Amino acid sequence: TTAWSVDCEMSVKPSQYVYGTPITDWVKDTFTLTATGTSPTPGSGSTLERFWRRAGDSVEVRWNYYQTNAGSAGSGTYTFPLPSGLTPDSSKLSIWGGGGTGNYGIAQVTSAGAFYTGNVYITDMNKVAVVAGNETSVNTIGSTFLPVSTATTRYAVYAKIPIQGWSSTVVS
């Protein structure tokens, strides 16, 4: 008779694949409020914080600016920077008349006791700006509309923007 033997090696380990849309935890950092002209100077008692995370092929960003004392208005439209190293994917952006990009988020502004809501648009390839209004006026926030030279000013801005090189498919 002839004897046979079978050797088998088996290993169990975690999969190297993550299925579904990649969404990361929120990252908190700070930002500098800038402008298309001279950047404003925040008033004393100001808070500038930014929260961001990856959501598929896009970045979600929340900017919070709050001050209790007036600052210096600077000049031009106020801009809120994307986190360093992130560039919007121009192939996924909608363009509207005048060369600006379409609506990529929402904003709430309070200034001198008045409340405004707004839309977020991309001003260049790594900053956003806000058009805000209420029942009496609408304009782009900056040195001449809802400026930081008014005490007790708050900007709460949210945007979701597609990022170059990011995909919403499976991450391995």
Tab-separated table of C-alpha atoms in Angstrom:
chain	number	residue	atom	x	y	z
A	1	THR	CA	0.000	0.000	0.000
A	2	THR	CA	1.007	3.604	-0.577
A	3	ALA	CA	0.371	6.338	2.011
A	4	TRP	CA	-0.576	9.888	1.057
A	5	SER	CA	-0.308	12.981	3.184
A	6	VAL	CA	-1.746	16.461	2.569
A	7	ASP	CA	-0.211	19.601	4.095
A	8	CYS	CA	-2.276	22.770	4.149
A	9	GLU	CA	-1.317	26.231	5.401
A	10	MET	CA	-4.023	28.749	6.128
A	11	SER	CA	-3.939	32.286	7.419
A	12	VAL	CA	-6.671	34.642	8.530
A	13	LYS	CA	-5.967	38.357	8.447
A	14	PRO	CA	-7.872	41.620	7.925
A	15	SER	CA	-8.851	42.524	4.385
A	16	GLN	CA	-6.677	45.099	2.648
A	17	TYR	CA	-9.725	46.691	1.069
A	18	VAL	CA	-12.108	49.289	2.427
A	19	TYR	CA	-15.442	49.333	0.661
A	20	GLY	CA	-17.654	52.355	0.227
A	21	THR	CA	-17.088	56.078	0.074
A	22	PRO	CA	-14.033	57.225	2.082
A	23	ILE	CA	-15.061	59.655	4.820
A	24	THR	CA	-12.445	60.784	7.330
A	25	ASP	CA	-12.797	62.271	10.798
A	26	TRP	CA	-13.110	66.041	11.145
A	27	VAL	CA	-9.793	67.894	11.532
A	28	LYS	CA	-9.763	71.168	13.487
A	29	ASP	CA	-7.303	73.941	12.702
A	30	THR	CA	-7.226	77.722	12.337
A	31	PHE	CA	-7.300	79.968	9.288
A	32	THR	CA	-6.547	83.539	8.316
A	33	LEU	CA	-9.384	85.631	6.922
A	34	THR	CA	-8.058	87.262	3.754
A	35	ALA	CA	-9.447	89.646	1.132
A	36	THR	CA	-9.071	90.386	-2.557
A	37	GLY	CA	-7.411	93.697	-1.574
A	38	THR	CA	-5.951	94.307	1.882
A	39	SER	CA	-6.709	91.567	4.404
A	40	PRO	CA	-8.868	92.573	7.367
A	41	THR	CA	-7.575	92.597	10.926
A	42	PRO	CA	-9.844	90.663	13.304
A	43	GLY	CA	-11.121	92.478	16.368
A	44	SER	CA	-10.001	91.552	19.862
A	45	GLY	CA	-11.764	88.559	21.333
A	46	SER	CA	-11.965	86.908	17.905
A	47	THR	CA	-12.107	83.192	17.147
A	48	LEU	CA	-11.065	81.800	13.764
A	49	GLU	CA	-11.458	78.029	13.469
A	50	ARG	CA	-11.812	75.671	10.552
A	51	PHE	CA	-13.038	72.060	10.537
A	52	TRP	CA	-12.565	69.864	7.473
A	53	ARG	CA	-12.772	66.265	6.314
A	54	ARG	CA	-12.674	64.173	3.183
A	55	ALA	CA	-16.052	62.957	1.902
A	56	GLY	CA	-15.483	60.819	-1.186
A	57	ASP	CA	-14.075	62.957	-3.988
A	58	SER	CA	-14.743	66.199	-2.077
A	59	VAL	CA	-13.658	68.134	0.979
A	60	GLU	CA	-16.247	69.391	3.451
A	61	VAL	CA	-15.112	72.552	5.237
A	62	ARG	CA	-16.671	74.627	8.023
A	63	TRP	CA	-15.179	78.035	8.811
A	64	ASN	CA	-16.217	79.814	12.012
A	65	TYR	CA	-15.292	83.433	12.610
A	66	TYR	CA	-16.548	85.267	15.673
A	67	GLN	CA	-15.511	88.538	17.247
A	68	THR	CA	-16.837	90.610	20.125
A	69	ASN	CA	-14.926	93.836	19.322
A	70	ALA	CA	-14.517	95.661	16.026
A	71	GLY	CA	-11.459	95.030	13.872
A	72	SER	CA	-10.122	96.733	10.753
A	73	ALA	CA	-12.146	96.131	7.550
A	74	GLY	CA	-9.275	95.887	5.057
A	75	SER	CA	-10.392	96.215	1.416
A	76	GLY	CA	-12.185	94.018	-1.067
A	77	THR	CA	-14.131	90.756	-0.838
A	78	TYR	CA	-13.360	88.531	2.169
A	79	THR	CA	-12.027	85.079	1.315
A	80	PHE	CA	-11.867	81.862	3.318
A	81	PRO	CA	-8.953	79.523	2.466
A	82	LEU	CA	-9.189	75.797	1.815
A	83	PRO	CA	-6.839	73.587	3.849
A	84	SER	CA	-3.266	73.663	2.556
A	85	GLY	CA	-2.458	71.357	-0.357
A	86	LEU	CA	-6.044	70.950	-1.592
A	87	THR	CA	-6.979	72.141	-5.086
A	88	PRO	CA	-10.545	72.075	-6.424
A	89	ASP	CA	-11.085	69.755	-9.393
A	90	SER	CA	-11.953	72.209	-12.168
A	91	SER	CA	-13.403	69.399	-14.309
A	92	LYS	CA	-16.182	68.974	-11.699
A	93	LEU	CA	-16.946	72.668	-11.088
A	94	SER	CA	-19.885	74.490	-12.634
A	95	ILE	CA	-19.145	77.909	-14.098
A	96	TRP	CA	-21.702	80.705	-14.280
A	97	GLY	CA	-21.649	84.109	-15.989
A	98	GLY	CA	-18.826	86.431	-15.012
A	99	GLY	CA	-16.333	83.580	-14.628
A	100	GLY	CA	-17.268	82.629	-11.047
A	101	THR	CA	-18.130	79.143	-9.932
A	102	GLY	CA	-21.571	77.983	-8.868
A	103	ASN	CA	-22.923	77.485	-5.370
A	104	TYR	CA	-20.820	75.109	-3.251
A	105	GLY	CA	-22.218	75.775	0.200
A	106	ILE	CA	-24.155	77.936	2.616
A	107	ALA	CA	-23.363	80.644	5.136
A	108	GLN	CA	-24.932	82.426	8.071
A	109	VAL	CA	-23.756	85.872	9.049
A	110	THR	CA	-24.713	87.997	12.031
A	111	SER	CA	-23.577	91.579	12.265
A	112	ALA	CA	-24.771	94.350	14.587
A	113	GLY	CA	-27.760	92.220	15.591
A	114	ALA	CA	-28.943	91.549	12.007
A	115	PHE	CA	-29.063	88.044	10.492
A	116	TYR	CA	-28.097	87.127	6.907
A	117	THR	CA	-27.963	83.880	4.926
A	118	GLY	CA	-25.715	83.259	1.977
A	119	ASN	CA	-24.222	81.065	-0.722
A	120	VAL	CA	-20.581	80.074	-1.078
A	121	TYR	CA	-18.643	80.294	-4.342
A	122	ILE	CA	-15.017	79.589	-5.281
A	123	THR	CA	-13.035	82.797	-5.878
A	124	ASP	CA	-9.818	81.195	-7.077
A	125	MET	CA	-8.490	77.685	-6.912
A	126	ASN	CA	-8.056	77.571	-3.126
A	127	LYS	CA	-10.402	80.124	-1.543
A	128	VAL	CA	-14.130	80.708	-1.238
A	129	ALA	CA	-16.242	83.822	-0.727
A	130	VAL	CA	-19.840	84.439	0.356
A	131	VAL	CA	-22.769	86.317	-1.148
A	132	ALA	CA	-25.135	87.030	1.753
A	133	GLY	CA	-28.369	88.884	2.208
A	134	ASN	CA	-31.548	89.437	4.144
A	135	GLU	CA	-34.874	91.080	3.331
A	136	THR	CA	-33.215	94.502	2.816
A	137	SER	CA	-29.837	93.926	1.120
A	138	VAL	CA	-27.646	91.390	-0.713
A	139	ASN	CA	-23.943	91.614	-1.512
A	140	THR	CA	-20.603	89.835	-1.265
A	141	ILE	CA	-19.252	90.031	2.294
A	142	GLY	CA	-16.143	92.159	2.604
A	143	SER	CA	-14.872	95.576	3.543
A	144	THR	CA	-18.063	97.387	2.431
A	145	PHE	CA	-20.737	94.806	3.381
A	146	LEU	CA	-20.849	93.053	6.770
A	147	PRO	CA	-17.188	93.933	7.537
A	148	VAL	CA	-15.146	92.951	10.582
A	149	SER	CA	-15.040	96.651	11.480
A	150	THR	CA	-18.487	96.055	13.020
A	151	ALA	CA	-18.364	94.669	16.574
A	152	THR	CA	-20.074	91.352	17.291
A	153	THR	CA	-19.691	89.888	13.816
A	154	ARG	CA	-19.981	86.181	13.076
A	155	TYR	CA	-19.434	84.211	9.858
A	156	ALA	CA	-20.424	80.534	9.814
A	157	VAL	CA	-19.526	79.135	6.388
A	158	TYR	CA	-19.890	75.574	5.028
A	159	ALA	CA	-18.740	74.255	1.642
A	160	LYS	CA	-18.353	70.918	-0.118
A	161	ILE	CA	-15.883	71.099	-3.004
A	162	PRO	CA	-14.542	68.351	-5.331
A	163	ILE	CA	-10.764	67.969	-4.977
A	164	GLN	CA	-8.217	67.185	-7.677
A	165	GLY	CA	-6.905	63.619	-7.406
A	166	TRP	CA	-9.621	62.390	-5.032
A	167	SER	CA	-12.119	59.713	-6.003
A	168	SER	CA	-15.280	58.479	-4.327
A	169	THR	CA	-14.611	54.862	-5.270
A	170	VAL	CA	-13.088	52.050	-3.199
A	171	VAL	CA	-9.925	52.895	-1.277
A	172	SER	CA	-7.352	50.137	-0.901
